[in-house]
Amino acid sequence: MSRPQAAPYQALFDSLAPLRERWPGGGWSWDGRFSCVSSSFNVELAHEARSAVHAAFAQEWTARSLAKAPSLVREVADNTGGVRPDQVLYCSDTVGGTIVFGLWWPWGDDTTISFRVGLAGFAAVREEFQLRDTFNALD
């Protein structure tokens, strides 16, 4: 008897398990502006948060390295307002023309940082609800 095949993008959502399990910040909410989930936290948790982020994302792009990024990653940066010197754009490997991205955004007040997680590429809109469910993101 053959096993049922997992959804084609399940590997992307499975890769987020370390982030969800280790996340030191509060809950996640839906950011309709960028169609992603978002969590804000105090800078005192930055080391723990970065550890969780690094466990889930294979690639890291900064304002200095973004020009060398794949076109889909540069498109994410363009669609979210660019990457400032204090920001980082994280992304997964591509699965079926789709990536998971993470946006590390310090607020500039030396107190708060936001981290957003979204999808880009072929299945971004179609898989949006699964992303929200993965993080139990509230509106």
Short mmCIF file of N, CA and C in Angstrom, two decimals:
data_model
loop_
_atom_site.label_atom_id
_atom_site.label_comp_id
_atom_site.label_asym_id
_atom_site.label_seq_id
_atom_site.Cartn_x
_atom_site.Cartn_y
_atom_site.Cartn_z
N MET A 1 0.84 -1.17 0.00
CA MET A 1 0.00 0.00 0.00
C MET A 1 0.89 1.24 0.00
N SER A 2 0.60 2.18 -0.88
CA SER A 2 1.43 3.38 -0.94
C SER A 2 0.94 4.43 0.04
N ARG A 3 1.87 5.21 0.53
CA ARG A 3 1.54 6.28 1.47
C ARG A 3 1.04 7.48 0.68
N PRO A 4 0.10 8.24 1.23
CA PRO A 4 -0.34 9.44 0.53
C PRO A 4 0.80 10.45 0.46
N GLN A 5 0.89 11.11 -0.68
CA GLN A 5 1.94 12.09 -0.86
C GLN A 5 1.62 13.36 -0.09
N ALA A 6 2.64 13.95 0.51
CA ALA A 6 2.46 15.21 1.23
C ALA A 6 2.19 16.32 0.22
N ALA A 7 1.54 17.36 0.69
CA ALA A 7 1.31 18.52 -0.16
C ALA A 7 2.66 18.98 -0.71
N PRO A 8 2.68 19.49 -1.94
CA PRO A 8 3.95 19.82 -2.57
C PRO A 8 4.80 20.84 -1.81
N TYR A 9 4.18 21.69 -1.03
CA TYR A 9 4.94 22.71 -0.32
C TYR A 9 5.08 22.42 1.17
N GLN A 10 4.72 21.22 1.58
CA GLN A 10 4.79 20.87 2.99
C GLN A 10 6.21 21.00 3.53
N ALA A 11 7.22 20.72 2.71
CA ALA A 11 8.61 20.84 3.16
C ALA A 11 8.93 22.27 3.60
N LEU A 12 8.34 23.25 2.93
CA LEU A 12 8.57 24.64 3.34
C LEU A 12 8.01 24.89 4.73
N PHE A 13 6.80 24.40 4.97
CA PHE A 13 6.19 24.61 6.28
C PHE A 13 6.89 23.79 7.36
N ASP A 14 7.32 22.59 7.01
CA ASP A 14 8.06 21.76 7.96
C ASP A 14 9.37 22.44 8.38
N SER A 15 9.99 23.17 7.45
CA SER A 15 11.26 23.84 7.76
C SER A 15 11.10 24.95 8.79
N LEU A 16 9.86 25.37 9.03
CA LEU A 16 9.60 26.44 10.00
C LEU A 16 9.43 25.92 11.43
N ALA A 17 9.41 24.60 11.59
CA ALA A 17 9.22 24.02 12.93
C ALA A 17 10.25 24.52 13.94
N PRO A 18 11.55 24.57 13.61
CA PRO A 18 12.51 25.08 14.60
C PRO A 18 12.23 26.53 15.01
N LEU A 19 11.77 27.32 14.07
CA LEU A 19 11.46 28.71 14.38
C LEU A 19 10.29 28.78 15.36
N ARG A 20 9.24 28.06 15.07
CA ARG A 20 8.05 28.06 15.95
C ARG A 20 8.40 27.52 17.34
N GLU A 21 9.18 26.45 17.38
CA GLU A 21 9.50 25.80 18.66
C GLU A 21 10.41 26.66 19.53
N ARG A 22 11.33 27.38 18.93
CA ARG A 22 12.33 28.14 19.68
C ARG A 22 11.99 29.62 19.84
N TRP A 23 10.91 30.08 19.21
CA TRP A 23 10.62 31.51 19.17
C TRP A 23 10.44 32.09 20.57
N PRO A 24 11.26 33.08 20.96
CA PRO A 24 11.16 33.66 22.30
C PRO A 24 10.16 34.81 22.41
N GLY A 25 9.72 35.31 21.28
CA GLY A 25 8.80 36.45 21.28
C GLY A 25 7.38 36.02 21.61
N GLY A 26 6.48 36.98 21.50
CA GLY A 26 5.07 36.71 21.77
C GLY A 26 4.44 35.95 20.62
N GLY A 27 3.12 36.04 20.56
CA GLY A 27 2.39 35.35 19.51
C GLY A 27 2.59 35.99 18.15
N TRP A 28 1.98 35.39 17.17
CA TRP A 28 2.09 35.84 15.79
C TRP A 28 0.76 36.43 15.35
N SER A 29 0.84 37.48 14.55
CA SER A 29 -0.36 38.10 13.99
C SER A 29 -0.19 38.20 12.48
N TRP A 30 -1.29 38.43 11.80
CA TRP A 30 -1.27 38.54 10.34
C TRP A 30 -0.99 39.99 9.96
N ASP A 31 0.01 40.18 9.10
CA ASP A 31 0.35 41.49 8.56
C ASP A 31 -0.16 41.54 7.13
N GLY A 32 -1.33 42.10 6.94
CA GLY A 32 -1.94 42.16 5.61
C GLY A 32 -1.19 43.03 4.63
N ARG A 33 -0.41 43.95 5.15
CA ARG A 33 0.37 44.83 4.27
C ARG A 33 1.34 44.04 3.40
N PHE A 34 1.97 43.03 4.01
CA PHE A 34 2.94 42.22 3.28
C PHE A 34 2.52 40.75 3.15
N SER A 35 1.29 40.43 3.54
CA SER A 35 0.77 39.06 3.49
C SER A 35 1.73 38.08 4.16
N CYS A 36 2.03 38.38 5.42
CA CYS A 36 2.92 37.51 6.18
C CYS A 36 2.51 37.52 7.64
N VAL A 37 3.10 36.62 8.42
CA VAL A 37 2.88 36.63 9.86
C VAL A 37 3.98 37.47 10.49
N SER A 38 3.67 38.05 11.65
CA SER A 38 4.60 38.96 12.29
C SER A 38 4.59 38.78 13.80
N SER A 39 5.76 38.91 14.40
CA SER A 39 5.88 38.90 15.85
C SER A 39 6.90 39.94 16.24
N SER A 40 6.59 40.73 17.24
CA SER A 40 7.52 41.75 17.73
C SER A 40 8.02 41.33 19.10
N PHE A 41 9.27 41.74 19.42
CA PHE A 41 9.87 41.33 20.68
C PHE A 41 10.87 42.38 21.13
N ASN A 42 11.22 42.33 22.38
CA ASN A 42 12.18 43.25 22.96
C ASN A 42 13.58 42.87 22.52
N VAL A 43 14.44 43.87 22.32
CA VAL A 43 15.81 43.61 21.87
C VAL A 43 16.59 42.70 22.81
N GLU A 44 16.16 42.62 24.06
CA GLU A 44 16.82 41.72 25.01
C GLU A 44 16.70 40.25 24.60
N LEU A 45 15.73 39.96 23.73
CA LEU A 45 15.53 38.59 23.24
C LEU A 45 16.16 38.36 21.87
N ALA A 46 16.92 39.34 21.37
CA ALA A 46 17.46 39.26 20.01
C ALA A 46 18.35 38.04 19.79
N HIS A 47 19.19 37.70 20.76
CA HIS A 47 20.08 36.55 20.58
C HIS A 47 19.28 35.25 20.43
N GLU A 48 18.28 35.06 21.31
CA GLU A 48 17.44 33.87 21.22
C GLU A 48 16.63 33.85 19.93
N ALA A 49 16.13 35.02 19.54
CA ALA A 49 15.34 35.10 18.31
C ALA A 49 16.20 34.77 17.09
N ARG A 50 17.41 35.32 17.04
CA ARG A 50 18.30 35.01 15.90
C ARG A 50 18.64 33.53 15.86
N SER A 51 18.81 32.92 17.00
CA SER A 51 19.09 31.48 17.05
C SER A 51 17.92 30.70 16.43
N ALA A 52 16.71 31.09 16.77
CA ALA A 52 15.53 30.43 16.20
C ALA A 52 15.45 30.67 14.70
N VAL A 53 15.75 31.88 14.27
CA VAL A 53 15.71 32.22 12.84
C VAL A 53 16.76 31.42 12.07
N HIS A 54 17.96 31.37 12.60
CA HIS A 54 19.04 30.64 11.92
C HIS A 54 18.77 29.14 11.83
N ALA A 55 18.01 28.61 12.76
CA ALA A 55 17.66 27.18 12.72
C ALA A 55 16.67 26.87 11.60
N ALA A 56 15.96 27.90 11.13
CA ALA A 56 14.90 27.66 10.14
C ALA A 56 15.23 28.14 8.73
N PHE A 57 16.16 29.07 8.60
CA PHE A 57 16.41 29.66 7.28
C PHE A 57 17.83 29.36 6.80
N ALA A 58 17.93 28.96 5.54
CA ALA A 58 19.20 28.55 4.95
C ALA A 58 20.03 29.73 4.45
N GLN A 59 19.38 30.82 4.09
CA GLN A 59 20.08 31.94 3.46
C GLN A 59 19.80 33.25 4.19
N GLU A 60 20.79 34.14 4.16
CA GLU A 60 20.69 35.43 4.82
C GLU A 60 21.21 36.50 3.86
N TRP A 61 20.42 37.56 3.70
CA TRP A 61 20.78 38.64 2.78
C TRP A 61 20.70 39.98 3.50
N THR A 62 21.69 40.81 3.28
CA THR A 62 21.73 42.15 3.88
C THR A 62 21.73 43.19 2.76
N ALA A 63 21.70 44.44 3.14
CA ALA A 63 21.75 45.51 2.15
C ALA A 63 23.01 45.39 1.29
N ARG A 64 24.09 44.93 1.87
CA ARG A 64 25.37 44.81 1.13
C ARG A 64 25.40 43.61 0.20
N SER A 65 24.73 42.52 0.55
CA SER A 65 24.82 41.30 -0.25
C SER A 65 23.64 41.09 -1.19
N LEU A 66 22.60 41.88 -1.07
CA LEU A 66 21.35 41.65 -1.80
C LEU A 66 21.52 41.65 -3.31
N ALA A 67 22.43 42.42 -3.83
CA ALA A 67 22.63 42.48 -5.28
C ALA A 67 23.02 41.12 -5.86
N LYS A 68 23.60 40.24 -5.04
CA LYS A 68 24.02 38.92 -5.49
C LYS A 68 22.94 37.85 -5.26
N ALA A 69 21.82 38.25 -4.69
CA ALA A 69 20.76 37.30 -4.36
C ALA A 69 20.01 36.86 -5.61
N PRO A 70 19.37 35.68 -5.56
CA PRO A 70 18.52 35.25 -6.68
C PRO A 70 17.40 36.26 -6.92
N SER A 71 16.87 36.26 -8.12
CA SER A 71 15.87 37.26 -8.50
C SER A 71 14.63 37.22 -7.60
N LEU A 72 14.19 36.05 -7.17
CA LEU A 72 13.01 35.96 -6.31
C LEU A 72 13.26 36.64 -4.96
N VAL A 73 14.46 36.51 -4.45
CA VAL A 73 14.82 37.16 -3.18
C VAL A 73 14.86 38.67 -3.37
N ARG A 74 15.44 39.13 -4.45
CA ARG A 74 15.46 40.58 -4.73
C ARG A 74 14.04 41.12 -4.91
N GLU A 75 13.17 40.31 -5.49
CA GLU A 75 11.77 40.70 -5.65
C GLU A 75 11.09 40.86 -4.29
N VAL A 76 11.36 39.95 -3.36
CA VAL A 76 10.82 40.08 -2.00
C VAL A 76 11.30 41.39 -1.39
N ALA A 77 12.58 41.68 -1.52
CA ALA A 77 13.12 42.93 -0.97
C ALA A 77 12.42 44.13 -1.58
N ASP A 78 12.26 44.13 -2.89
CA ASP A 78 11.59 45.24 -3.56
C ASP A 78 10.15 45.39 -3.09
N ASN A 79 9.45 44.28 -2.94
CA ASN A 79 8.03 44.31 -2.55
C ASN A 79 7.80 44.68 -1.09
N THR A 80 8.85 44.64 -0.28
CA THR A 80 8.71 44.96 1.14
C THR A 80 9.48 46.22 1.52
N GLY A 81 9.84 47.02 0.54
CA GLY A 81 10.46 48.31 0.84
C GLY A 81 11.97 48.33 0.88
N GLY A 82 12.61 47.27 0.41
CA GLY A 82 14.07 47.22 0.41
C GLY A 82 14.61 46.69 1.72
N VAL A 83 15.93 46.61 1.80
CA VAL A 83 16.61 46.13 3.00
C VAL A 83 17.55 47.23 3.47
N ARG A 84 17.23 47.81 4.61
CA ARG A 84 18.08 48.85 5.20
C ARG A 84 19.30 48.20 5.84
N PRO A 85 20.31 49.02 6.15
CA PRO A 85 21.54 48.45 6.75
C PRO A 85 21.32 47.67 8.05
N ASP A 86 20.29 47.99 8.83
CA ASP A 86 20.06 47.29 10.08
C ASP A 86 19.08 46.12 9.93
N GLN A 87 18.62 45.85 8.72
CA GLN A 87 17.65 44.79 8.47
C GLN A 87 18.32 43.59 7.81
N VAL A 88 17.66 42.43 7.93
CA VAL A 88 18.14 41.21 7.29
C VAL A 88 16.96 40.52 6.63
N LEU A 89 17.18 40.01 5.44
CA LEU A 89 16.19 39.22 4.72
C LEU A 89 16.69 37.78 4.71
N TYR A 90 15.92 36.89 5.32
CA TYR A 90 16.25 35.47 5.35
C TYR A 90 15.37 34.75 4.34
N CYS A 91 15.83 33.64 3.81
CA CYS A 91 14.96 32.85 2.94
C CYS A 91 15.37 31.39 2.95
N SER A 92 14.38 30.58 2.58
CA SER A 92 14.59 29.14 2.47
C SER A 92 15.13 28.82 1.08
N ASP A 93 15.45 27.58 0.89
CA ASP A 93 15.72 27.10 -0.45
C ASP A 93 14.40 27.11 -1.21
N THR A 94 14.46 27.13 -2.51
CA THR A 94 13.26 27.16 -3.35
C THR A 94 12.66 25.77 -3.47
N VAL A 95 11.34 25.70 -3.31
CA VAL A 95 10.59 24.46 -3.51
C VAL A 95 9.48 24.78 -4.50
N GLY A 96 9.53 24.17 -5.66
CA GLY A 96 8.48 24.39 -6.66
C GLY A 96 8.27 25.85 -7.03
N GLY A 97 9.36 26.60 -7.11
CA GLY A 97 9.26 28.01 -7.46
C GLY A 97 8.77 28.91 -6.34
N THR A 98 8.79 28.41 -5.10
CA THR A 98 8.30 29.16 -3.95
C THR A 98 9.36 29.14 -2.84
N ILE A 99 9.46 30.25 -2.12
CA ILE A 99 10.35 30.32 -0.96
C ILE A 99 9.56 30.84 0.24
N VAL A 100 10.09 30.52 1.42
CA VAL A 100 9.65 31.17 2.65
C VAL A 100 10.71 32.23 2.93
N PHE A 101 10.26 33.42 3.27
CA PHE A 101 11.20 34.48 3.62
C PHE A 101 10.94 34.97 5.03
N GLY A 102 11.97 35.54 5.63
CA GLY A 102 11.87 36.16 6.95
C GLY A 102 12.46 37.54 6.90
N LEU A 103 11.81 38.49 7.53
CA LEU A 103 12.27 39.88 7.56
C LEU A 103 12.58 40.28 8.99
N TRP A 104 13.85 40.55 9.27
CA TRP A 104 14.30 41.00 10.59
C TRP A 104 14.33 42.52 10.54
N TRP A 105 13.41 43.15 11.27
CA TRP A 105 13.25 44.60 11.20
C TRP A 105 13.32 45.26 12.57
N PRO A 106 14.49 45.78 12.93
CA PRO A 106 14.56 46.61 14.14
C PRO A 106 13.72 47.88 13.93
N TRP A 107 13.06 48.32 14.97
CA TRP A 107 12.18 49.49 14.86
C TRP A 107 12.93 50.81 14.88
N GLY A 108 14.18 50.80 15.27
CA GLY A 108 14.94 52.05 15.34
C GLY A 108 14.81 52.75 16.68
N ASP A 109 14.12 52.12 17.62
CA ASP A 109 13.95 52.72 18.95
C ASP A 109 14.85 52.06 20.00
N ASP A 110 15.72 51.16 19.55
CA ASP A 110 16.61 50.40 20.43
C ASP A 110 15.85 49.59 21.47
N THR A 111 14.57 49.32 21.22
CA THR A 111 13.76 48.57 22.16
C THR A 111 13.06 47.38 21.52
N THR A 112 12.57 47.54 20.28
CA THR A 112 11.72 46.54 19.67
C THR A 112 12.24 46.11 18.30
N ILE A 113 12.06 44.82 18.02
CA ILE A 113 12.37 44.23 16.71
C ILE A 113 11.15 43.44 16.28
N SER A 114 10.85 43.47 14.99
CA SER A 114 9.79 42.62 14.43
C SER A 114 10.43 41.59 13.52
N PHE A 115 9.82 40.42 13.51
CA PHE A 115 10.23 39.40 12.55
C PHE A 115 8.97 38.97 11.81
N ARG A 116 9.05 39.03 10.49
CA ARG A 116 7.93 38.64 9.64
C ARG A 116 8.32 37.41 8.84
N VAL A 117 7.33 36.55 8.59
CA VAL A 117 7.56 35.34 7.80
C VAL A 117 6.48 35.30 6.73
N GLY A 118 6.91 35.14 5.48
CA GLY A 118 5.96 35.10 4.38
C GLY A 118 6.40 34.14 3.29
N LEU A 119 5.59 34.07 2.27
CA LEU A 119 5.86 33.23 1.11
C LEU A 119 6.02 34.10 -0.12
N ALA A 120 6.87 33.67 -1.03
CA ALA A 120 7.04 34.38 -2.30
C ALA A 120 7.20 33.35 -3.40
N GLY A 121 6.71 33.71 -4.57
CA GLY A 121 6.87 32.82 -5.71
C GLY A 121 5.56 32.22 -6.15
N PHE A 122 5.67 31.11 -6.81
CA PHE A 122 4.56 30.46 -7.51
C PHE A 122 3.35 30.21 -6.62
N ALA A 123 3.53 29.67 -5.43
CA ALA A 123 2.39 29.25 -4.60
C ALA A 123 2.11 30.19 -3.44
N ALA A 124 2.69 31.39 -3.45
CA ALA A 124 2.58 32.28 -2.30
C ALA A 124 1.13 32.55 -1.90
N VAL A 125 0.29 32.95 -2.83
CA VAL A 125 -1.09 33.28 -2.49
C VAL A 125 -1.88 32.04 -2.13
N ARG A 126 -1.69 30.97 -2.87
CA ARG A 126 -2.45 29.74 -2.64
C ARG A 126 -2.17 29.12 -1.27
N GLU A 127 -0.96 29.27 -0.77
CA GLU A 127 -0.57 28.63 0.49
C GLU A 127 -0.63 29.59 1.68
N GLU A 128 -1.15 30.79 1.49
CA GLU A 128 -1.21 31.80 2.54
C GLU A 128 -1.94 31.30 3.79
N PHE A 129 -3.06 30.59 3.61
CA PHE A 129 -3.82 30.12 4.76
C PHE A 129 -3.03 29.10 5.57
N GLN A 130 -2.26 28.26 4.90
CA GLN A 130 -1.45 27.30 5.64
C GLN A 130 -0.37 28.03 6.44
N LEU A 131 0.18 29.10 5.88
CA LEU A 131 1.16 29.88 6.63
C LEU A 131 0.53 30.45 7.89
N ARG A 132 -0.65 31.02 7.76
CA ARG A 132 -1.35 31.57 8.92
C ARG A 132 -1.62 30.48 9.95
N ASP A 133 -2.07 29.32 9.48
CA ASP A 133 -2.35 28.21 10.40
C ASP A 133 -1.08 27.71 11.08
N THR A 134 0.02 27.67 10.35
CA THR A 134 1.29 27.19 10.89
C THR A 134 1.70 27.99 12.12
N PHE A 135 1.41 29.29 12.10
CA PHE A 135 1.80 30.17 13.21
C PHE A 135 0.63 30.56 14.10
N ASN A 136 -0.55 29.97 13.86
CA ASN A 136 -1.73 30.37 14.62
C ASN A 136 -1.88 31.88 14.65
N ALA A 137 -1.65 32.50 13.49
CA ALA A 137 -1.64 33.96 13.38
C ALA A 137 -3.05 34.52 13.44
N LEU A 138 -3.24 35.46 14.32
CA LEU A 138 -4.51 36.14 14.46
C LEU A 138 -4.55 37.36 13.56
N ASP A 139 -5.73 37.76 13.19
CA ASP A 139 -5.86 38.98 12.36
C ASP A 139 -5.58 40.21 13.18
#
